Short mmCIF file of C-alpha atoms in Angstrom, two decimals:
data_model
loop_
_atom_site.label_atom_id
_atom_site.label_comp_id
_atom_site.label_asym_id
_atom_site.label_seq_id
_atom_site.Cartn_x
_atom_site.Cartn_y
_atom_site.Cartn_z
CA MET A 1 -33.79 208.72 85.46
CA TYR A 2 -35.64 205.10 86.32
CA LEU A 3 -33.58 202.83 84.15
CA ARG A 4 -35.58 198.75 83.70
CA LYS A 5 -33.60 196.27 84.14
CA PRO A 6 -33.05 193.25 82.01
CA ALA A 7 -35.21 190.61 81.61
CA PRO A 8 -33.81 186.82 83.15
CA ALA A 9 -34.60 185.56 79.91
CA ILE A 10 -32.38 188.54 77.61
CA LEU A 11 -29.99 187.26 79.86
CA CYS A 12 -29.67 184.03 79.49
CA GLY A 13 -29.35 184.24 75.78
CA VAL A 14 -26.44 186.99 75.82
CA ALA A 15 -24.47 184.48 77.73
CA ALA A 16 -25.48 182.01 75.44
CA LEU A 17 -24.55 183.82 72.35
CA SER A 18 -21.02 184.63 74.20
CA LEU A 19 -20.51 181.35 74.78
CA LEU A 20 -21.58 180.16 71.10
CA THR A 21 -19.46 182.41 69.36
CA GLY A 22 -16.52 181.71 72.01
CA ALA A 23 -16.90 178.84 70.85
CA CYS A 24 -16.96 178.93 67.07
CA ALA A 25 -13.83 181.00 67.99
CA THR A 26 -11.92 178.48 69.10
CA LYS A 27 -12.96 175.15 66.85
CA LYS A 28 -11.70 177.56 63.72
CA HIS A 29 -8.47 178.75 65.96
CA VAL A 30 -7.89 175.08 66.41
CA ARG A 31 -9.06 174.13 62.35
CA GLU A 32 -6.96 177.10 61.89
CA ALA A 33 -3.91 175.21 64.14
CA ILE A 34 -3.63 172.10 62.96
CA ALA A 35 -4.27 172.57 58.99
CA PRO A 36 -0.69 172.79 58.18
CA VAL A 37 -0.27 169.68 60.77
CA GLN A 38 -2.09 167.52 58.70
CA GLN A 39 -0.82 168.87 55.27
CA ARG A 40 2.23 167.91 56.89
CA VAL A 41 1.36 164.64 58.30
CA ASP A 42 -0.39 163.96 54.66
CA GLU A 43 2.53 164.72 52.83
CA VAL A 44 4.78 162.71 54.83
CA GLY A 45 2.22 159.97 54.75
CA LYS A 46 2.42 160.40 51.01
CA LYS A 47 6.57 159.60 51.13
CA THR A 48 5.82 157.16 53.27
CA ASP A 49 3.57 155.58 51.17
CA ALA A 50 6.61 156.18 47.72
CA ASN A 51 9.36 155.33 50.58
CA LYS A 52 7.12 151.74 50.92
CA THR A 53 7.18 151.05 47.30
CA SER A 54 10.76 152.49 46.32
CA ILE A 55 11.59 149.71 49.43
CA GLY A 56 9.18 147.41 48.15
CA ASP A 57 11.44 147.99 44.37
CA LEU A 58 14.59 147.82 46.61
CA ASP A 59 14.13 144.62 48.01
CA ARG A 60 13.02 142.91 44.22
CA ASN A 61 15.98 144.31 42.94
CA VAL A 62 18.50 143.08 45.88
CA ALA A 63 16.95 139.92 45.68
CA ASN A 64 17.15 140.21 41.64
CA LEU A 65 20.26 140.98 42.07
CA GLY A 66 20.98 138.08 44.86
CA GLU A 67 19.60 135.32 41.83
CA LYS A 68 21.92 137.45 39.40
CA THR A 69 25.58 136.95 42.03
CA MET A 70 24.47 133.15 42.74
CA GLU A 71 24.03 132.38 39.33
CA ALA A 72 27.51 133.84 38.87
CA ASP A 73 28.84 132.27 41.77
CA ARG A 74 27.45 128.64 39.74
CA LYS A 75 29.03 129.31 36.49
CA ALA A 76 32.46 130.29 38.17
CA VAL A 77 32.36 127.14 39.64
CA SER A 78 31.50 124.95 36.78
CA ALA A 79 33.85 127.25 34.78
CA GLY A 80 36.83 126.38 37.19
CA GLN A 81 35.58 123.10 37.30
CA SER A 82 36.35 123.48 33.46
CA ALA A 83 39.49 125.12 34.02
CA ASP A 84 41.27 122.17 36.98
CA LYS A 85 39.86 119.60 34.45
CA ALA A 86 41.57 121.18 31.03
CA ASN A 87 44.60 121.76 33.63
CA GLN A 88 44.58 117.91 34.07
CA ALA A 89 44.25 117.23 30.56
CA ALA A 90 47.60 119.54 29.32
CA GLY A 91 49.29 117.96 32.01
CA GLN A 92 48.32 114.64 31.02
CA ALA A 93 48.95 115.72 27.08
CA GLN A 94 52.24 117.51 28.46
CA GLN A 95 53.37 113.96 30.19
CA THR A 96 52.68 111.59 27.08
CA ALA A 97 54.38 113.56 24.96
CA GLY A 98 57.58 113.89 27.17
CA GLN A 99 57.43 110.01 27.77
CA ALA A 100 56.81 109.46 23.58
CA GLN A 101 59.86 111.53 23.76
CA GLN A 102 61.69 109.54 26.26
CA THR A 103 61.38 106.87 23.54
CA ALA A 104 62.47 108.06 20.58
CA THR A 105 65.28 109.72 21.32
CA SER A 106 65.91 105.95 23.10
CA ALA A 107 65.00 104.14 19.74
CA ASN A 108 66.89 106.56 18.08
CA SER A 109 69.99 106.12 20.18
CA LEU A 110 69.60 102.44 19.78
CA ALA A 111 69.26 102.35 16.15
CA GLN A 112 72.28 104.01 16.27
CA GLN A 113 74.61 101.67 18.56
CA SER A 114 73.18 99.23 16.19
CA ILE A 115 74.14 100.37 12.91
CA ALA A 116 77.73 101.34 14.92
CA ARG A 117 77.92 97.95 15.90
CA ALA A 118 77.01 96.27 12.02
CA GLY A 119 79.37 98.98 10.74
CA LYS A 120 81.89 97.50 12.98
CA ILE A 121 81.24 94.28 12.73
CA GLU A 122 81.48 94.33 9.16
CA ASP A 123 84.46 96.83 9.27
CA ARG A 124 86.52 94.53 11.40
CA ILE A 125 85.62 91.70 9.58
CA ASN A 126 86.68 93.22 6.36
CA ASN A 127 89.38 94.15 7.57
CA LEU A 128 90.89 90.90 8.08
CA ASP A 129 92.62 90.24 4.40
CA ASN A 130 93.19 86.84 5.09
CA TYR A 131 88.90 86.54 5.94
CA LYS A 132 86.79 85.78 2.63
CA LEU A 133 83.22 85.79 1.76
CA ILE A 134 82.90 82.38 2.10
CA THR A 135 79.09 81.13 1.63
CA THR A 136 75.44 83.78 2.35
CA GLU A 137 72.15 82.28 3.62
CA LYS A 138 69.02 84.43 4.01
CA ILE A 139 66.17 83.54 6.16
CA TYR A 140 62.24 85.32 5.33
CA PHE A 141 59.71 85.49 8.22
CA ARG A 142 56.35 86.81 8.29
CA VAL A 143 54.45 90.11 9.50
CA GLY A 144 55.45 90.82 13.18
CA ARG A 145 56.94 86.98 13.26
CA SER A 146 60.23 85.90 14.46
CA ASP A 147 60.31 82.31 14.85
CA LEU A 148 61.95 80.04 12.46
CA THR A 149 59.68 77.89 9.96
CA LYS A 150 60.21 74.13 9.62
CA GLU A 151 61.20 75.29 6.44
CA ASP A 152 63.72 77.99 7.74
CA LYS A 153 65.20 75.24 10.04
CA THR A 154 65.72 72.98 7.35
CA LYS A 155 67.28 75.25 5.01
CA LEU A 156 69.56 76.10 7.65
CA ASP A 157 70.41 72.67 8.36
CA GLN A 158 71.51 72.23 4.58
CA ALA A 159 73.77 75.45 4.64
CA PHE A 160 75.38 75.06 7.78
CA GLN A 161 76.11 70.95 8.19
CA SER A 162 79.37 71.18 7.25
CA LEU A 163 80.42 73.72 10.05
CA GLN A 164 80.76 70.72 12.36
CA ASN A 165 84.29 70.45 10.93
CA MET A 166 85.75 73.25 10.14
CA LYS A 167 88.16 75.90 11.62
CA ASN A 168 88.52 79.83 11.38
CA TYR A 169 85.52 81.04 10.41
CA VAL A 170 82.92 83.90 11.69
CA ILE A 171 79.38 84.22 10.98
CA GLU A 172 77.87 87.30 10.37
CA ILE A 173 74.15 87.20 11.37
CA ALA A 174 72.02 90.88 11.15
CA GLY A 175 68.39 90.91 11.35
CA TYR A 176 65.78 93.66 9.38
CA THR A 177 62.76 93.81 9.39
CA ASP A 178 60.14 96.52 6.24
CA ARG A 179 59.23 100.37 7.26
CA THR A 180 55.42 99.17 8.36
CA GLY A 181 56.38 99.57 11.46
CA GLY A 182 57.62 102.29 14.64
CA ARG A 183 61.28 102.67 14.35
CA ALA A 184 61.70 101.36 18.09
CA GLN A 185 58.86 98.34 17.07
CA ASN A 186 60.75 97.75 14.37
CA LEU A 187 64.35 97.52 15.82
CA GLU A 188 63.30 94.90 18.61
CA LEU A 189 62.15 92.11 15.52
CA SER A 190 64.89 92.43 14.20
CA ARG A 191 66.52 91.85 17.62
CA ARG A 192 64.44 88.75 17.82
CA ARG A 193 65.36 86.98 14.37
CA ALA A 194 68.82 87.58 14.21
CA ASP A 195 68.61 85.90 18.10
CA SER A 196 66.14 83.13 16.75
CA VAL A 197 69.05 81.81 14.13
CA VAL A 198 71.59 81.96 16.66
CA ARG A 199 69.96 80.45 19.23
CA TYR A 200 68.97 77.54 16.36
CA LEU A 201 72.73 77.52 14.98
CA THR A 202 74.51 77.52 18.76
CA ILE A 203 71.80 74.44 19.88
CA GLU A 204 71.04 72.83 16.74
CA HIS A 205 74.90 72.61 14.98
CA ASN A 206 77.03 73.43 18.23
CA VAL A 207 78.25 77.02 16.34
CA PRO A 208 80.41 78.30 19.62
CA LEU A 209 79.25 81.99 20.19
CA ARG A 210 82.56 83.52 20.08
CA ARG A 211 82.48 82.68 16.80
CA ILE A 212 78.83 84.78 16.09
CA HIS A 213 78.54 88.59 15.24
CA ASP A 214 74.67 89.28 15.40
CA VAL A 215 72.85 92.54 15.33
CA GLY A 216 69.10 93.94 14.43
CA ALA A 217 69.42 96.97 11.96
CA GLY A 218 65.44 97.49 12.07
CA SER A 219 64.39 98.64 8.61
CA GLU A 220 67.87 99.86 7.61
CA PHE A 221 69.95 99.10 4.63
CA PRO A 222 66.72 98.01 2.91
CA ASP A 223 67.16 94.76 0.03
CA ALA A 224 63.75 96.66 -2.13
CA ASP A 225 61.98 99.93 -1.35
CA ASN A 226 58.99 98.98 0.64
CA LYS A 227 56.61 100.08 -1.82
CA THR A 228 54.62 96.81 -2.73
CA ARG A 229 53.90 93.66 -0.76
CA ALA A 230 57.30 91.36 -2.39
CA ALA A 231 59.42 94.16 -1.64
CA ARG A 232 58.33 94.32 1.88
CA LYS A 233 58.78 90.77 2.62
CA GLU A 234 62.35 90.94 1.02
CA ASN A 235 62.87 93.32 3.46
CA ARG A 236 61.76 91.08 6.50
CA ARG A 237 64.63 88.78 6.63
CA VAL A 238 67.75 88.03 8.08
CA ASP A 239 71.43 87.70 6.38
CA ILE A 240 73.30 85.20 7.28
CA LYS A 241 77.13 85.29 6.16
CA VAL A 242 79.93 83.46 6.70
CA TYR A 243 83.95 83.93 6.46
CA GLY A 244 86.00 81.39 6.41
CA LEU A 245 90.38 82.07 7.03
CA GLU A 246 92.02 80.68 3.60
CA GLY A 247 94.95 78.31 4.23
CA ASN A 248 96.73 77.26 7.49
CA GLY A 249 94.09 74.45 7.66
CA GLY A 250 90.98 76.73 7.50
CA MET A 251 87.45 76.42 5.69
CA ASN A 252 87.37 75.04 3.22
CA GLN A 253 85.96 76.91 0.17
CA THR A 254 82.26 76.68 -1.05
CA THR A 255 80.33 78.35 -3.32
CA PRO A 256 77.49 81.24 -1.40
CA THR A 257 74.34 79.58 -0.80
CA GLY A 258 71.85 82.37 -0.88
CA SER A 259 71.53 85.46 -3.30
#
């Protein structure tokens, strides 16, 4: 049997078809192999984009949190400074209160001492049965003043001009104020008023200091109720009392010149 050989053209066509078929199969296989990877890459890309968005949001939140933290720090610093100022003010107030308390305590102590001294002088004189009240004089002062006016000095001259020739007498001088000032201030002012009278009698009338007993009693023992101007004037005074020893060549009996 005689077999015919295929023509060269047919062989070439078959070969080309085989190559084309093999190439198509290879591309399809590659596409099928790559598809899951591409899908995974796409998913990763989407997650990456989502993560970038989340990271951006996180950055913004962190930035906002940082600003809020800085603002909180500023407020905390301001609050701390305010607290320090408040503590300083409280310390100063406490110190002032302590000083005021000390002043009040000192004033009260001085007042008690002056009152006690006045009482002792009165008791000592009253207990001397042979000493009698000879004369009484009052000197009145202007508000806040302790100096003697010309009229005050004339009044003292007339009341004590005879003391130079007298013996065995004592003089009680007590200074007072109204109640318009503080207790410590009034106590000091009353002492200055009494001192003004003592100074004038010792210098101008040569009265020995040993014969004078003086005290500043502040606003204690008022002569009036302090409710009116006239009443307060009655309390801004110095009371002067002269006691003489009866008999034994003592002071001559005189009529009290004051009220």
